[in-house]
PDB file of C-alpha atoms in Angstrom:
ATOM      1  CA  UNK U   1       9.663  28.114  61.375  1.00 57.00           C
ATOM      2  CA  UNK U   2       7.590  30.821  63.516  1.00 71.00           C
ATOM      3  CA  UNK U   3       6.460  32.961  61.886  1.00 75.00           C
ATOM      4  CA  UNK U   4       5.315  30.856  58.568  1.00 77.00           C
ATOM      5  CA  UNK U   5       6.999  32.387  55.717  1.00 79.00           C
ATOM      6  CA  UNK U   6       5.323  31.837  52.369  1.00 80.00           C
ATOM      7  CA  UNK U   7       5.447  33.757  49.123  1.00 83.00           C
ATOM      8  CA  UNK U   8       3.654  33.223  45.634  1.00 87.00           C
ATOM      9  CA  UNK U   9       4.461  33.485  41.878  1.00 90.00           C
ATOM     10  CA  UNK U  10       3.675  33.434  38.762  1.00 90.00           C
ATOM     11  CA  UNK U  11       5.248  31.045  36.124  1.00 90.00           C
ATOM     12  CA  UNK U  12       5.069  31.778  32.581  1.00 87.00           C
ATOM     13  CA  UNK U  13       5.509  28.692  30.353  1.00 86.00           C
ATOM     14  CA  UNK U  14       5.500  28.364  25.927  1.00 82.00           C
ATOM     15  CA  UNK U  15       4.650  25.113  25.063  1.00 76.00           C
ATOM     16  CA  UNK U  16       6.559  24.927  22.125  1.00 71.00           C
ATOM     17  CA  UNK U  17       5.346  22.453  18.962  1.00 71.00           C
ATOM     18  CA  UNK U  18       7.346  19.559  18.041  1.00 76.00           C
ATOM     19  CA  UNK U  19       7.385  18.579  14.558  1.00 79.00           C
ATOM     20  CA  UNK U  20       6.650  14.672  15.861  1.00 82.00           C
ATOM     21  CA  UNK U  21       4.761  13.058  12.984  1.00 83.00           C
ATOM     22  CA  UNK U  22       5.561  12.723   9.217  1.00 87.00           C
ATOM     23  CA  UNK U  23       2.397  13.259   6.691  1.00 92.00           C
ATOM     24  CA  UNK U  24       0.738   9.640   6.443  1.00 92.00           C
ATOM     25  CA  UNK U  25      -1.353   9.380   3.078  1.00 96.00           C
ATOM     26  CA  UNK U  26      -4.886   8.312   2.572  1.00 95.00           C
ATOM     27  CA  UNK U  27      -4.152   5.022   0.630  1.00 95.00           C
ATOM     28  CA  UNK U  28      -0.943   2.861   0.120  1.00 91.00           C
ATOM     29  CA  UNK U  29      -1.235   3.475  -3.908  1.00 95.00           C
ATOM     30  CA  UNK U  30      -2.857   5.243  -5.938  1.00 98.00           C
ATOM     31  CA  UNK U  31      -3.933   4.178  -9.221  1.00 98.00           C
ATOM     32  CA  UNK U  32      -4.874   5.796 -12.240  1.00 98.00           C
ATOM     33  CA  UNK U  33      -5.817   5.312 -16.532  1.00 98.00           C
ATOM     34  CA  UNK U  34      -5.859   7.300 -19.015  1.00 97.00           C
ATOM     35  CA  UNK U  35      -5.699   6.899 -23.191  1.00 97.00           C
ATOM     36  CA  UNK U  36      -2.360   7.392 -24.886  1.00 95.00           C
ATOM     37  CA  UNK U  37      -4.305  10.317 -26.422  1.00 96.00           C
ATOM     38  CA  UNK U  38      -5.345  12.062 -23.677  1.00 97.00           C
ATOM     39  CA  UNK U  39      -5.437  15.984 -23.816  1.00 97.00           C
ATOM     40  CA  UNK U  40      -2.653  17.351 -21.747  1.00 97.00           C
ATOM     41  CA  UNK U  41      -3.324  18.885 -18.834  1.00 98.00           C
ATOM     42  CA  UNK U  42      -5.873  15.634 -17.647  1.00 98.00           C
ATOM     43  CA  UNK U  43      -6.274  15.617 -13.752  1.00 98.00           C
ATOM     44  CA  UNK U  44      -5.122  11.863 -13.522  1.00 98.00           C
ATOM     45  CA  UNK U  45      -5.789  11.271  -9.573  1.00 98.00           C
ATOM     46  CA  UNK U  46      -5.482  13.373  -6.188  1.00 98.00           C
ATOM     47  CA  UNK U  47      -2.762  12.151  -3.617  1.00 97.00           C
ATOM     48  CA  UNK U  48      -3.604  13.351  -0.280  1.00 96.00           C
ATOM     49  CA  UNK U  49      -1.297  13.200   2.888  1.00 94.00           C
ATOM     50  CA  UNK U  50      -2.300  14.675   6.443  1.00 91.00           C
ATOM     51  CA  UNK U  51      -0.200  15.829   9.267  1.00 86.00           C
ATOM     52  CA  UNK U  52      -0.877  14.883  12.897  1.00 80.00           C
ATOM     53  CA  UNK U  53       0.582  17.607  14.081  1.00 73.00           C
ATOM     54  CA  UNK U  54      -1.285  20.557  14.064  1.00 59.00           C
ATOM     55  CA  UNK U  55      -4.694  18.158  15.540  1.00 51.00           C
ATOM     56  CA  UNK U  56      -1.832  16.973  18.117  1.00 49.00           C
ATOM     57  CA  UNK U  57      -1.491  20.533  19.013  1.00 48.00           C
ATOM     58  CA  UNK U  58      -4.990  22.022  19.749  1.00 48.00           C
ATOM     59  CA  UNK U  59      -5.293  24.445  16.897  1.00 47.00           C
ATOM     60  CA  UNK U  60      -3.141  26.440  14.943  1.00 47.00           C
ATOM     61  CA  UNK U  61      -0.619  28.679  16.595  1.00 48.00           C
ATOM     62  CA  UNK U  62       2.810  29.862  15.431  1.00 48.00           C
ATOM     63  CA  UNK U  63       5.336  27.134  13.448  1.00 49.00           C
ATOM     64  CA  UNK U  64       2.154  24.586  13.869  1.00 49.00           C
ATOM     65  CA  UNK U  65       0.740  25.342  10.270  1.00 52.00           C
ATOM     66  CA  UNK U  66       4.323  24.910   9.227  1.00 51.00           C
ATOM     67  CA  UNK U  67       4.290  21.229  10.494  1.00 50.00           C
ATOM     68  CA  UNK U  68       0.708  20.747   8.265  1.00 61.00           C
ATOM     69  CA  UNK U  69       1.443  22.388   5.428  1.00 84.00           C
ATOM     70  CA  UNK U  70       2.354  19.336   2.710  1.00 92.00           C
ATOM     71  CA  UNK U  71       4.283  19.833  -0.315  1.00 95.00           C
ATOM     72  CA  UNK U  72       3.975  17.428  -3.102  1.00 97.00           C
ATOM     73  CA  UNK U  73       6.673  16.079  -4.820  1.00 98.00           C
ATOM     74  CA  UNK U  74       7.434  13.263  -7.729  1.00 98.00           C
ATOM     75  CA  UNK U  75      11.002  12.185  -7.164  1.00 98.00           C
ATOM     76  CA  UNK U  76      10.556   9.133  -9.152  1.00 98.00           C
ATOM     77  CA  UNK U  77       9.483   6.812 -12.328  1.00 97.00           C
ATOM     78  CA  UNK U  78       8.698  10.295 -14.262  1.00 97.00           C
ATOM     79  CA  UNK U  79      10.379   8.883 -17.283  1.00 93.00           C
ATOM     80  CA  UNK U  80      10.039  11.774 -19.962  1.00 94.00           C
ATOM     81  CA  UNK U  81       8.763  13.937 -17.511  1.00 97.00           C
ATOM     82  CA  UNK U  82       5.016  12.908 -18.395  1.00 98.00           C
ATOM     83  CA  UNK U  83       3.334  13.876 -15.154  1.00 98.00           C
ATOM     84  CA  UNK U  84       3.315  17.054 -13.068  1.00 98.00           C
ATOM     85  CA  UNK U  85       2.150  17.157  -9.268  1.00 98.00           C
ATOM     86  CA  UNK U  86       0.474  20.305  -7.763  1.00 98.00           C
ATOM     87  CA  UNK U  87       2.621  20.829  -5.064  1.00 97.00           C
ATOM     88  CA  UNK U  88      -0.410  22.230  -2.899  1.00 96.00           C
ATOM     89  CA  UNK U  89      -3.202  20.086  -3.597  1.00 96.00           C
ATOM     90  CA  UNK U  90      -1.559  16.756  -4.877  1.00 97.00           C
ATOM     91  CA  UNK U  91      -3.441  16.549  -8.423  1.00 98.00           C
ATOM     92  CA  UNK U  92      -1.330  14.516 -10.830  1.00 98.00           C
ATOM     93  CA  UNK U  93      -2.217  15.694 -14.122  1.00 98.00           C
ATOM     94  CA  UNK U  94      -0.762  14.866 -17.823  1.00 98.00           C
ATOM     95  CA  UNK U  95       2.335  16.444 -19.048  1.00 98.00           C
ATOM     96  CA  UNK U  96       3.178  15.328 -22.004  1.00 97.00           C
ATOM     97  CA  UNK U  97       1.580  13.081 -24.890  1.00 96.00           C
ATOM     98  CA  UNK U  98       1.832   9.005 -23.995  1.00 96.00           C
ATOM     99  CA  UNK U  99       2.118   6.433 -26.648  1.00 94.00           C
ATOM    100  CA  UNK U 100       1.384   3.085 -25.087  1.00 95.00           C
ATOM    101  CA  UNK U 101       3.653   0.863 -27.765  1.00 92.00           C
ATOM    102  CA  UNK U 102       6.543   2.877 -26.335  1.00 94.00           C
ATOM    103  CA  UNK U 103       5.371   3.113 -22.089  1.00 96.00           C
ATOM    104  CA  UNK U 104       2.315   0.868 -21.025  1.00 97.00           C
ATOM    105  CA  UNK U 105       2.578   1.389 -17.480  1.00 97.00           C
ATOM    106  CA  UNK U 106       4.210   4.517 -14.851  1.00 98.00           C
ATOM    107  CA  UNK U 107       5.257   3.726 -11.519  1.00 98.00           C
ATOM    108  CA  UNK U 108       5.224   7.062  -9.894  1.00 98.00           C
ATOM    109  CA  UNK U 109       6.742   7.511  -6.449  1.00 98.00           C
ATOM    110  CA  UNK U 110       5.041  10.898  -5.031  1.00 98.00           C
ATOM    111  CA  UNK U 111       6.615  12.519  -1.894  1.00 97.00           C
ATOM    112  CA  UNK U 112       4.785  14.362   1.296  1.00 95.00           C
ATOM    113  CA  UNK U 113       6.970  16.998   3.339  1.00 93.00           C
ATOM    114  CA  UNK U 114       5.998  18.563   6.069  1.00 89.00           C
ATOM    115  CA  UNK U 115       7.588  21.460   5.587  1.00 81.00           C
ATOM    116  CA  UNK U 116       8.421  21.904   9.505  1.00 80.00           C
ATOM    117  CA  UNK U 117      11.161  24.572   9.893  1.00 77.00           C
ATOM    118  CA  UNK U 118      12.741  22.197  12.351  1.00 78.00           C
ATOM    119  CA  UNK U 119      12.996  18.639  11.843  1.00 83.00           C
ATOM    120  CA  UNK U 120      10.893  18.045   8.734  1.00 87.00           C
ATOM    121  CA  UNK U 121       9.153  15.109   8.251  1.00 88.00           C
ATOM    122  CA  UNK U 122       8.766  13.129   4.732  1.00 93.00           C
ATOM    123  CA  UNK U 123       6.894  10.253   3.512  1.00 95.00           C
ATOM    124  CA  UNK U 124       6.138   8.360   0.114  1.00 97.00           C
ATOM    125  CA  UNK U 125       3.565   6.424  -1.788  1.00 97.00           C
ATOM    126  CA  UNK U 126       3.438   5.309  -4.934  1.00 98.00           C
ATOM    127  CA  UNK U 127       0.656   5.798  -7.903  1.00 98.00           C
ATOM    128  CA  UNK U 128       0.536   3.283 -10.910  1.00 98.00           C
ATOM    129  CA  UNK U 129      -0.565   4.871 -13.866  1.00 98.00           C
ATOM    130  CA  UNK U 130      -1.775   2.559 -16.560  1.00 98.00           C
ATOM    131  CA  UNK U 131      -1.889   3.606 -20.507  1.00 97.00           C
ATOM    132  CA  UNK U 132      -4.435   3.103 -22.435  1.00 97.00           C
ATOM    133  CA  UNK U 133      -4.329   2.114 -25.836  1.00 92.00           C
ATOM    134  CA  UNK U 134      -5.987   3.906 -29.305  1.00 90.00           C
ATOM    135  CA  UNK U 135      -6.273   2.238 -32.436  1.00 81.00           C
ATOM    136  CA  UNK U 136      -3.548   5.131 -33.830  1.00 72.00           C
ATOM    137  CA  UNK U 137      -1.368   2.596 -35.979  1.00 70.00           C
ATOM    138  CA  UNK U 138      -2.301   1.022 -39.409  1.00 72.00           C
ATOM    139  CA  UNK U 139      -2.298  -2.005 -40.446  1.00 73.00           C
ATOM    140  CA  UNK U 140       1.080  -3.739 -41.679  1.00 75.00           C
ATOM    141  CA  UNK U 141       0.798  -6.109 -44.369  1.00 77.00           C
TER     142      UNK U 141
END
């Protein structure tokens, strides 16, 4: 029209983070030995998962550390609860004392979560931990 009528505006827009990728770990098993009499407390092996997330994003702002932040977790093949996981830095170390005539070999499946407030994100690998043996038995005659 006549006269041209025109305005302007500001927009303010949050990009908000979407919790879009679950922790993907280093290797597809992890593998470990050790001597049935090994001192508890052994550091076995060091899982390691990383997030896409928070290098998707640009840098860390707001629930974006969330979506990187892993938490470790065994949720199976701990038979006698042998092995612990630090939750933070993934370090499976020795629990309890082995005997390999009883347990040769642990199967360990080790959980990543994202720990995303929204949507969280999991994963799993697995970490074969192999016992061995001591001469600890005498001879039978």
């Amino acid at each position: 029209g006549s006269p041209n009528n025109s305005a302007t505006a500001f927009v303010h827009v949050d990009v908000v983070a979407v919790n879009e990728h679950a922790p993907v770990f280093t290797d597809t098993v992890y593998s470990a030995s050790l001597y049935e009499n090994s001192t508890i407390g052994l550091s076995l092996v060091q899982i390691v998962a990383n997030d896409d997330d928070l290098a998707a994003s640009g840098g860390a702002q707001g629930d974006e550390t969330l979506h990187s932040e892993i938490t470790y977790t065994i949720t199976n093949g701990n038979d006698g609860n042998k092995f612990a996981v630090d939750s933070k830095t993934g370090v499976i170390r020795l629990r309890d004392l082995l005997d390999r005539e009883t347990q040769a070999v642990y199967v360990l499946t080790v959980s990543a979560l994202d720990n995303a407030i929204n949507n969280a994100k999991v994963n799993y690998t697995s970490v074969n931990i192999t016992v061995l043996d001591v001469n600890d038995n005498a001879p039978a005659f």
